[in-house]
Amino acid sequence: MAPGDYLNEMKRYFENNSRTKDFIAHTAKVHSVAWSCDGRRLASGSFDRTVSIFVLEKDRLTKETNHKGHGESVDQLCWHPSSSNFLVTASGDKTIRIWDARASKCVSVVNTKGENINICWSPDGNTIAVGNKEDLITFIDARTYKARCDEQFKYEVSECTHLCSR
């Protein structure tokens, strides 16, 4: 069986047994998805420059909001590690945006030095790290939304999974 046949067979199985549901949330490719820390919200970021937020209620997922604001694609997103209301997005438009899911709005825009491709929140929620295409990581204070420092690397920055103390 060819790989494509197997995938189509699996898709049909899940569709026929009510295990899947398609959501029309974006008009272009989805670049990133992430669950909030409490597992109740799912966010997706897209090439169409939007962020969609879905809510998990009992056994179903429903679309809650769609956020616009970035001038380029939303390449990655990350929820706050202990607050299920805050989400941060990275974009090629040289900004990051902090969103308040509860208020359904952007609470801050932070300009950065390059086209952002990766973003993560520190485990304590006090720092946001954003990596750009020029292998520069910018550390942002999550309370003031001001850059603390930049760190240039001479190799590819692919994923920020843990931050050292600064």
Tab-separated table of C-alpha atoms in Angstrom:
chain	number	residue	atom	x	y	z
A	1	MET	CA	0.000	0.000	0.000
A	2	ALA	CA	1.361	3.417	-0.976
A	3	PRO	CA	1.801	5.964	1.853
A	4	GLY	CA	-0.878	8.248	0.371
A	5	ASP	CA	-3.375	5.356	0.257
A	6	TYR	CA	-2.769	4.574	3.928
A	7	LEU	CA	-3.311	8.219	4.942
A	8	ASN	CA	-6.515	8.437	2.916
A	9	GLU	CA	-7.754	5.197	4.488
A	10	MET	CA	-7.015	6.510	7.993
A	11	LYS	CA	-8.761	9.805	7.223
A	12	ARG	CA	-11.862	7.959	5.981
A	13	TYR	CA	-11.866	5.763	9.108
A	14	PHE	CA	-11.800	8.754	11.455
A	15	GLU	CA	-14.372	10.678	9.404
A	16	ASN	CA	-16.745	7.693	9.305
A	17	ASN	CA	-16.425	7.197	13.054
A	18	SER	CA	-16.920	10.868	13.956
A	19	ARG	CA	-13.350	11.249	15.149
A	20	THR	CA	-12.403	14.257	13.026
A	21	LYS	CA	-13.744	17.678	12.304
A	22	ASP	CA	-12.401	20.204	9.856
A	23	PHE	CA	-12.329	23.873	10.827
A	24	ILE	CA	-12.104	26.646	8.293
A	25	ALA	CA	-10.061	29.084	10.343
A	26	HIS	CA	-7.490	30.386	7.884
A	27	THR	CA	-7.214	31.192	4.198
A	28	ALA	CA	-3.614	29.945	3.911
A	29	LYS	CA	-1.205	27.418	5.446
A	30	VAL	CA	-1.139	26.989	9.208
A	31	HIS	CA	2.423	27.415	10.503
A	32	SER	CA	1.962	26.780	14.202
A	33	VAL	CA	-0.495	25.348	16.729
A	34	ALA	CA	-0.322	25.194	20.528
A	35	TRP	CA	-2.520	24.292	23.518
A	36	SER	CA	-2.877	26.680	26.451
A	37	CYS	CA	-1.462	25.556	29.806
A	38	ASP	CA	-4.905	24.472	31.066
A	39	GLY	CA	-5.660	22.532	27.873
A	40	ARG	CA	-8.870	24.477	27.227
A	41	ARG	CA	-7.717	26.632	24.305
A	42	LEU	CA	-5.957	25.796	21.063
A	43	ALA	CA	-4.373	28.538	18.960
A	44	SER	CA	-3.233	28.407	15.353
A	45	GLY	CA	-1.077	30.885	13.449
A	46	SER	CA	-1.110	31.154	9.680
A	47	PHE	CA	0.547	32.477	6.567
A	48	ASP	CA	-2.651	34.539	6.149
A	49	ARG	CA	-1.359	36.811	8.986
A	50	THR	CA	-4.013	35.737	11.512
A	51	VAL	CA	-4.270	33.850	14.785
A	52	SER	CA	-7.335	31.712	15.507
A	53	ILE	CA	-8.283	30.563	18.979
A	54	PHE	CA	-10.504	27.563	19.645
A	55	VAL	CA	-12.086	26.509	22.937
A	56	LEU	CA	-12.395	22.895	24.082
A	57	GLU	CA	-15.787	22.393	25.741
A	58	LYS	CA	-16.447	18.904	27.092
A	59	ASP	CA	-15.913	16.803	23.974
A	60	ARG	CA	-15.893	19.427	21.222
A	61	LEU	CA	-13.730	22.216	19.949
A	62	THR	CA	-15.357	25.485	18.844
A	63	LYS	CA	-13.810	28.547	17.256
A	64	GLU	CA	-13.683	31.423	19.726
A	65	THR	CA	-11.901	34.292	17.959
A	66	ASN	CA	-9.750	35.282	15.020
A	67	HIS	CA	-7.064	37.926	15.568
A	68	LYS	CA	-5.572	40.179	12.897
A	69	GLY	CA	-2.675	42.574	13.213
A	70	HIS	CA	0.558	41.123	11.875
A	71	GLY	CA	1.810	42.485	8.550
A	72	GLU	CA	3.345	39.145	7.532
A	73	SER	CA	2.732	35.488	8.313
A	74	VAL	CA	2.353	34.279	11.900
A	75	ASP	CA	5.233	31.812	11.951
A	76	GLN	CA	5.081	30.618	15.529
A	77	LEU	CA	3.065	31.086	18.693
A	78	CYS	CA	3.309	30.118	22.325
A	79	TRP	CA	0.979	30.307	25.327
A	80	HIS	CA	2.064	31.683	28.689
A	81	PRO	CA	3.236	28.733	30.836
A	82	SER	CA	0.832	29.394	33.740
A	83	SER	CA	-1.832	31.800	32.468
A	84	SER	CA	-4.250	30.397	29.902
A	85	ASN	CA	-5.205	33.923	28.845
A	86	PHE	CA	-1.951	35.102	27.280
A	87	LEU	CA	-0.454	34.116	23.963
A	88	VAL	CA	2.562	35.475	22.111
A	89	THR	CA	3.096	35.356	18.337
A	90	ALA	CA	6.174	35.763	16.140
A	91	SER	CA	5.994	37.117	12.605
A	92	GLY	CA	8.184	37.912	9.649
A	93	ASP	CA	6.981	41.527	9.988
A	94	LYS	CA	9.717	42.096	12.611
A	95	THR	CA	7.279	42.226	15.514
A	96	ILE	CA	5.919	39.992	18.197
A	97	ARG	CA	2.429	40.452	19.565
A	98	ILE	CA	1.086	39.589	22.997
A	99	TRP	CA	-2.603	38.661	22.918
A	100	ASP	CA	-5.103	38.495	25.756
A	101	ALA	CA	-7.486	35.662	24.832
A	102	ARG	CA	-9.966	36.629	27.539
A	103	ALA	CA	-10.276	40.205	26.227
A	104	SER	CA	-9.882	39.073	22.585
A	105	LYS	CA	-7.289	41.711	21.763
A	106	CYS	CA	-3.622	42.461	21.274
A	107	VAL	CA	-2.197	44.023	24.438
A	108	SER	CA	1.260	44.846	23.106
A	109	VAL	CA	3.359	44.950	19.940
A	110	VAL	CA	7.131	44.675	20.348
A	111	ASN	CA	9.403	45.618	17.451
A	112	THR	CA	12.376	43.326	16.894
A	113	LYS	CA	15.513	43.470	14.761
A	114	GLY	CA	14.641	40.857	12.155
A	115	GLU	CA	12.142	38.470	10.614
A	116	ASN	CA	11.003	36.327	13.547
A	117	ILE	CA	10.673	32.575	13.126
A	118	ASN	CA	10.653	31.149	16.677
A	119	ILE	CA	9.240	32.213	20.007
A	120	CYS	CA	8.873	30.786	23.499
A	121	TRP	CA	8.045	31.846	27.022
A	122	SER	CA	10.377	31.073	29.917
A	123	PRO	CA	8.994	28.518	32.407
A	124	ASP	CA	8.470	31.246	35.040
A	125	GLY	CA	6.586	33.451	32.542
A	126	ASN	CA	8.892	36.432	33.069
A	127	THR	CA	10.774	36.353	29.759
A	128	ILE	CA	9.878	35.867	26.115
A	129	ALA	CA	12.623	34.695	23.761
A	130	VAL	CA	12.261	35.300	20.036
A	131	GLY	CA	14.618	34.001	17.355
A	132	ASN	CA	14.932	35.522	13.911
A	133	LYS	CA	16.261	34.479	10.501
A	134	GLU	CA	19.622	36.140	11.224
A	135	ASP	CA	20.197	33.780	14.185
A	136	LEU	CA	19.626	36.558	16.710
A	137	ILE	CA	17.680	35.774	19.871
A	138	THR	CA	16.038	38.693	21.639
A	139	PHE	CA	15.046	38.314	25.294
A	140	ILE	CA	11.986	40.413	26.196
A	141	ASP	CA	10.759	41.258	29.690
A	142	ALA	CA	7.201	39.875	29.787
A	143	ARG	CA	6.034	42.501	32.294
A	144	THR	CA	7.317	45.655	30.564
A	145	TYR	CA	7.448	44.290	26.977
A	146	LYS	CA	10.919	45.798	26.569
A	147	ALA	CA	13.945	43.979	25.144
A	148	ARG	CA	16.414	42.989	27.868
A	149	CYS	CA	19.218	41.880	25.570
A	150	ASP	CA	20.091	40.231	22.259
A	151	GLU	CA	22.298	37.204	21.711
A	152	GLN	CA	23.816	36.570	18.269
A	153	PHE	CA	24.548	32.981	17.294
A	154	LYS	CA	26.690	31.754	14.419
A	155	TYR	CA	24.514	28.723	13.745
A	156	GLU	CA	20.880	28.071	12.990
A	157	VAL	CA	18.379	28.769	15.745
A	158	SER	CA	15.652	26.137	15.366
A	159	GLU	CA	13.745	25.931	18.645
A	160	CYS	CA	13.986	27.559	22.020
A	161	THR	CA	13.124	24.967	24.625
A	162	HIS	CA	14.880	26.322	27.676
A	163	LEU	CA	16.426	29.607	28.736
A	164	CYS	CA	19.409	30.250	30.874
A	165	SER	CA	19.171	32.792	33.683
A	166	ARG	CA	20.179	36.290	32.800
